[in-house]
PDB file of C-alpha atoms in Angstrom:
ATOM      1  CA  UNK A1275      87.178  51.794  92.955  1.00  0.00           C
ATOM      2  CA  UNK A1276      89.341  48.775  93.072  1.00  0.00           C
ATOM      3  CA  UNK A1277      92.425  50.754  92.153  1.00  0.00           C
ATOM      4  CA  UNK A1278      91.833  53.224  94.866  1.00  0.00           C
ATOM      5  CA  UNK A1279      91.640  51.138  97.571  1.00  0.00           C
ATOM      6  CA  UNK A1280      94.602  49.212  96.588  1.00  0.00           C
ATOM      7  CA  UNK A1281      96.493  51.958  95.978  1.00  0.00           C
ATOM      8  CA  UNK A1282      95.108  53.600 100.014  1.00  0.00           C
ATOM      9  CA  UNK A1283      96.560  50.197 100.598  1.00  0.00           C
ATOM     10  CA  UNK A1284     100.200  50.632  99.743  1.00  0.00           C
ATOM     11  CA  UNK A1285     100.187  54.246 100.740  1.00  0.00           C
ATOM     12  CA  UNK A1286      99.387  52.590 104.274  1.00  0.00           C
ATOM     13  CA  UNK A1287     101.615  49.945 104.245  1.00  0.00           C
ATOM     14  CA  UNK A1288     104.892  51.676 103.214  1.00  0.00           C
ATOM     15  CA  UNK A1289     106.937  50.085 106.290  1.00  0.00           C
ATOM     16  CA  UNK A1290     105.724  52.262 109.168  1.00  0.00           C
ATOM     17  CA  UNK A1291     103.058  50.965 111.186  1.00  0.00           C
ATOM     18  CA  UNK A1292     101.125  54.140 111.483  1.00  0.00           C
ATOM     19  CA  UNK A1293      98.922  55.419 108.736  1.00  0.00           C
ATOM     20  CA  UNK A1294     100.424  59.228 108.052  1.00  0.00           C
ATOM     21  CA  UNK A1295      97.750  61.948 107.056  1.00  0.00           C
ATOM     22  CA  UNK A1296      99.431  64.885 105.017  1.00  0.00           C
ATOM     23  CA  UNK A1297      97.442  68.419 105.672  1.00  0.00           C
ATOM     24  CA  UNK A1298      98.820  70.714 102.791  1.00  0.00           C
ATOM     25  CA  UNK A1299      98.873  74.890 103.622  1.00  0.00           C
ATOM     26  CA  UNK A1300      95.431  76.646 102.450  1.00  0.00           C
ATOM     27  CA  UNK A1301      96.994  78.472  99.560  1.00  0.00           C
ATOM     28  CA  UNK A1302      96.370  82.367  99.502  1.00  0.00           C
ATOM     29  CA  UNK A1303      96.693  84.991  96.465  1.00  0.00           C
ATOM     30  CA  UNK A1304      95.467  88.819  97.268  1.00  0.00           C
ATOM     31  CA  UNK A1305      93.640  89.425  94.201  1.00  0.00           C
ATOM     32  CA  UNK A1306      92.301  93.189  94.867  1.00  0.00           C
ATOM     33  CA  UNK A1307      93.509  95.646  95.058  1.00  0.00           C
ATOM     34  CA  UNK A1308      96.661  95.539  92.694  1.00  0.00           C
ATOM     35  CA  UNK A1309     100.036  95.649  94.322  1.00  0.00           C
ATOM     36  CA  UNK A1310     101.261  99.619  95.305  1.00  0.00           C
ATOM     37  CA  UNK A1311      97.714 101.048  94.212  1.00  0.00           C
ATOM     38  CA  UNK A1312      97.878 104.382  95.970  1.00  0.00           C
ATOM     39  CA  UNK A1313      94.276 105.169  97.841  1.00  0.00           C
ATOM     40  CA  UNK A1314      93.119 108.022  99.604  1.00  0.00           C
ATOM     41  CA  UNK A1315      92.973 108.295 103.121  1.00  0.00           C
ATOM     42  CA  UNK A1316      89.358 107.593 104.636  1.00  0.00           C
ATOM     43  CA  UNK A1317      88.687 106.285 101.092  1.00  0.00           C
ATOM     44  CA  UNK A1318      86.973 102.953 101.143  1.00  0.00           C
ATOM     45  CA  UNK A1319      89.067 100.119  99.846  1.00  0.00           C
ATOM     46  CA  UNK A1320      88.220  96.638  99.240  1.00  0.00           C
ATOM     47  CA  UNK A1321      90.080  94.003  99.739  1.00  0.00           C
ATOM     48  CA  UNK A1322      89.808  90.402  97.984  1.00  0.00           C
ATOM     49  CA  UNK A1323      91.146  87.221  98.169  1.00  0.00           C
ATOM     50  CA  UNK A1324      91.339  83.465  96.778  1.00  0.00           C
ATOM     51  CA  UNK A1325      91.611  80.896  98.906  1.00  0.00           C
ATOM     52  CA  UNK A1326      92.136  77.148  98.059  1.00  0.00           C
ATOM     53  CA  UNK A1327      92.642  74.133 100.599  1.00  0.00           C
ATOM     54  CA  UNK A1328      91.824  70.426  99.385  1.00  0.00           C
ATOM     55  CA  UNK A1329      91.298  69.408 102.919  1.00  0.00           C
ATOM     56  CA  UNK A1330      88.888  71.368 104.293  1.00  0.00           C
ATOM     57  CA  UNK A1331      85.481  72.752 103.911  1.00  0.00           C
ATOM     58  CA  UNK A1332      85.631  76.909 103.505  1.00  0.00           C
ATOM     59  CA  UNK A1333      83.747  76.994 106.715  1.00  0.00           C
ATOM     60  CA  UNK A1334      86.553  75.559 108.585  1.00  0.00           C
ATOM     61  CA  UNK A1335      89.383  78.244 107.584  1.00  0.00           C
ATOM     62  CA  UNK A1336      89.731  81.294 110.031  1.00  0.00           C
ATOM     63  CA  UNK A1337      91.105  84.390 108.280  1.00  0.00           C
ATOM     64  CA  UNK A1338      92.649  87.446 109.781  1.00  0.00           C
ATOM     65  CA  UNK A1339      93.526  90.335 107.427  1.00  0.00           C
ATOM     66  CA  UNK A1340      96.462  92.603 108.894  1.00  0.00           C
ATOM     67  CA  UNK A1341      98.375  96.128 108.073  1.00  0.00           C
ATOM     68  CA  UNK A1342     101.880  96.433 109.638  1.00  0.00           C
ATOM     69  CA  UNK A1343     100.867  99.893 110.535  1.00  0.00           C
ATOM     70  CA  UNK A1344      97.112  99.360 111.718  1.00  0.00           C
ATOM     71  CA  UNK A1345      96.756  95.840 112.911  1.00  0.00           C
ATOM     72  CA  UNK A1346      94.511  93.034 112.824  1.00  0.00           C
ATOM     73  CA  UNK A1347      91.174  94.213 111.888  1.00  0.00           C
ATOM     74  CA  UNK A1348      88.016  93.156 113.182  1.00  0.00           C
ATOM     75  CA  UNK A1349      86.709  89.931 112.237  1.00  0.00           C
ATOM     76  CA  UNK A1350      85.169  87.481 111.508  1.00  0.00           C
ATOM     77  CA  UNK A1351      85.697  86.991 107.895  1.00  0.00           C
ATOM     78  CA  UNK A1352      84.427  84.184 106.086  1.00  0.00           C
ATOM     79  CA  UNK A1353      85.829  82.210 102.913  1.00  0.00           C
ATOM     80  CA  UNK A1354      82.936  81.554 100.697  1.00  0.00           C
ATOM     81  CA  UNK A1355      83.600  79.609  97.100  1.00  0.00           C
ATOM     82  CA  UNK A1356      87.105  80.261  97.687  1.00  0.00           C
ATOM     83  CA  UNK A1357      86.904  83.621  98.500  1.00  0.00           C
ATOM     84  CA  UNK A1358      86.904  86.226 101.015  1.00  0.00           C
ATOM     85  CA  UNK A1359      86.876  89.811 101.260  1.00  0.00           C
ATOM     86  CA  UNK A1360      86.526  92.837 103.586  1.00  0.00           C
ATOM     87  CA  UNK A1361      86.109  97.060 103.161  1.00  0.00           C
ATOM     88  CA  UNK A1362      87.415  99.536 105.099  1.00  0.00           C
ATOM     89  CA  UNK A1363      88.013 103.287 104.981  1.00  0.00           C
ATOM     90  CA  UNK A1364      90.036 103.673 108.164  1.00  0.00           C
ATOM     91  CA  UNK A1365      93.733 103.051 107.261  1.00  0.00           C
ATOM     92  CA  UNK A1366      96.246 105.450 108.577  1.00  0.00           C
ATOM     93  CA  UNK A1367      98.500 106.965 105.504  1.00  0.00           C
ATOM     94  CA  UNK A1368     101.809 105.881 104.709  1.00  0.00           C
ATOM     95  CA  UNK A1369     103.301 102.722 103.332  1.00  0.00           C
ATOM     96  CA  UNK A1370     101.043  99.494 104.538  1.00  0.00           C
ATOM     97  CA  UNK A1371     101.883  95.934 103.892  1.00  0.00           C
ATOM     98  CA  UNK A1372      98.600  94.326 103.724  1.00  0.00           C
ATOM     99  CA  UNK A1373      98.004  90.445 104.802  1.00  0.00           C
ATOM    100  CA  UNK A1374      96.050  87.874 104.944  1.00  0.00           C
ATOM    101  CA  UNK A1375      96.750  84.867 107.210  1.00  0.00           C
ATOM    102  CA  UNK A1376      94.300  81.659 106.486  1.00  0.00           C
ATOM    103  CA  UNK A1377      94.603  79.216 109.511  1.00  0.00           C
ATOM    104  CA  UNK A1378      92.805  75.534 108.587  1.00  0.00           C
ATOM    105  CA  UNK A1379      91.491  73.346 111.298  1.00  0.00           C
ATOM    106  CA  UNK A1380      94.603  71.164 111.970  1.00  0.00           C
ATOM    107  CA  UNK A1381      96.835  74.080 112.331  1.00  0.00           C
ATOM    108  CA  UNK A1382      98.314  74.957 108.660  1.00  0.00           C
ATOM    109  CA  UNK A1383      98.266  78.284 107.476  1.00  0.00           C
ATOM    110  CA  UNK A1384      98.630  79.953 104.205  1.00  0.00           C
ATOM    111  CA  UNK A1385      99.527  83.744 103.578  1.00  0.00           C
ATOM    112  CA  UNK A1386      99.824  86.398 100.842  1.00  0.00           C
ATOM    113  CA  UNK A1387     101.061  90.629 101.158  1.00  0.00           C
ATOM    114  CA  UNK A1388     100.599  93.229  99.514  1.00  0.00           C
ATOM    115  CA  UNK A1389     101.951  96.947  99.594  1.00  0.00           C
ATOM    116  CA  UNK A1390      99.436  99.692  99.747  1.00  0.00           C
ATOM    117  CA  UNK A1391     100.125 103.549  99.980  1.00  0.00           C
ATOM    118  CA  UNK A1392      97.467 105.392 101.616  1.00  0.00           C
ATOM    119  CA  UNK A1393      98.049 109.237 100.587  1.00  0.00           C
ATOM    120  CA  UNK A1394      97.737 111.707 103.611  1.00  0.00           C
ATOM    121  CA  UNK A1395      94.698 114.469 102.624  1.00  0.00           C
ATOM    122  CA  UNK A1396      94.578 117.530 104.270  1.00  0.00           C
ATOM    123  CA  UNK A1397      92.531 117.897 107.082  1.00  0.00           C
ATOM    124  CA  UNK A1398      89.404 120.551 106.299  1.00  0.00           C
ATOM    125  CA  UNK A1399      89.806 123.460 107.988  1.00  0.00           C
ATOM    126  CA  UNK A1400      88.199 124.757 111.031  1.00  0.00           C
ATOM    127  CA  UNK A1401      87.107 128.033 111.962  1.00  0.00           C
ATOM    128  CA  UNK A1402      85.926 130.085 115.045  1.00  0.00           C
ATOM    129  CA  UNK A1403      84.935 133.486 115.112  1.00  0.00           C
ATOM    130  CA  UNK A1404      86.682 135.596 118.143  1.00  0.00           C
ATOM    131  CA  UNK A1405      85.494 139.267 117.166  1.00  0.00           C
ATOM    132  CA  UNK A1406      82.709 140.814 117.473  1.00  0.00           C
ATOM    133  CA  UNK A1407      82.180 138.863 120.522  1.00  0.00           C
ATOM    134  CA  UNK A1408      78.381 137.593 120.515  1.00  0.00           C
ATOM    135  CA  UNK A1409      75.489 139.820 121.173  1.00  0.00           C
TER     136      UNK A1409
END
């Protein structure tokens, strides 16, 4: 204990007269799914993520997950144990790069991307009978 505060001491008392707190970036690593997995469109895909910041409690960190072709989607998500997470089946096809952004309270933010190809299925067909007319 002694050591500590001496050394809080020295840190504090390195020639400027104000005491300088350091805020490190959350860190961010998309875990799931793997990089350039192809899914099917309206296919339910989960995403997952680790997230690690020594400063702050999960409960402080605001995460937004994003598609370059789709947008921010609907929140909130939560980081719980270092980890977050979110499902969805609604991502347009083509070429996506997935992110997450994780904000902490004082302003730092962390990030990680992914690509993601969403594969275009055929629409099923409709059909409409015109003759006989009805009756």
């Amino acid at each position: 204990m002694r050591h500590t505060a001496l050394a809080l001491l020295l840190v504090a008392c390195n020639g400027d007269s104000a005491l300088k707190v350091v805020n490190t970036p959350p860190d961010v690593s998309i875990t799931s799914p793997p990089p350039g997995t192809p899914v099917d469109e309206y296919a339910p895909v989960v995403f997952e993520a680790l997230v690690n910041d020594p400063n702050e409690n999960d409960g402080n960190l605001t995460v937004v997950w994003s598609s370059d072709i789709d947008g921010e989607f609907a929140g909130p998500f939560r980081v719980e144990n270092g980890q977050t997470s979110f499902e969805t089946a609604n991502l347009t096809d083509g070429n996506h790069t997935m992110k997450i952004l994780v904000v902490d309270s004082r302003g730092a933010s962390g990030e990680s991307t992914i690509q993601l190809t969403v594969v275009d299925r055929p629409e099923a067909p409709t059909v409409t009978i015109v003759h006989p007319v009805g009756g």
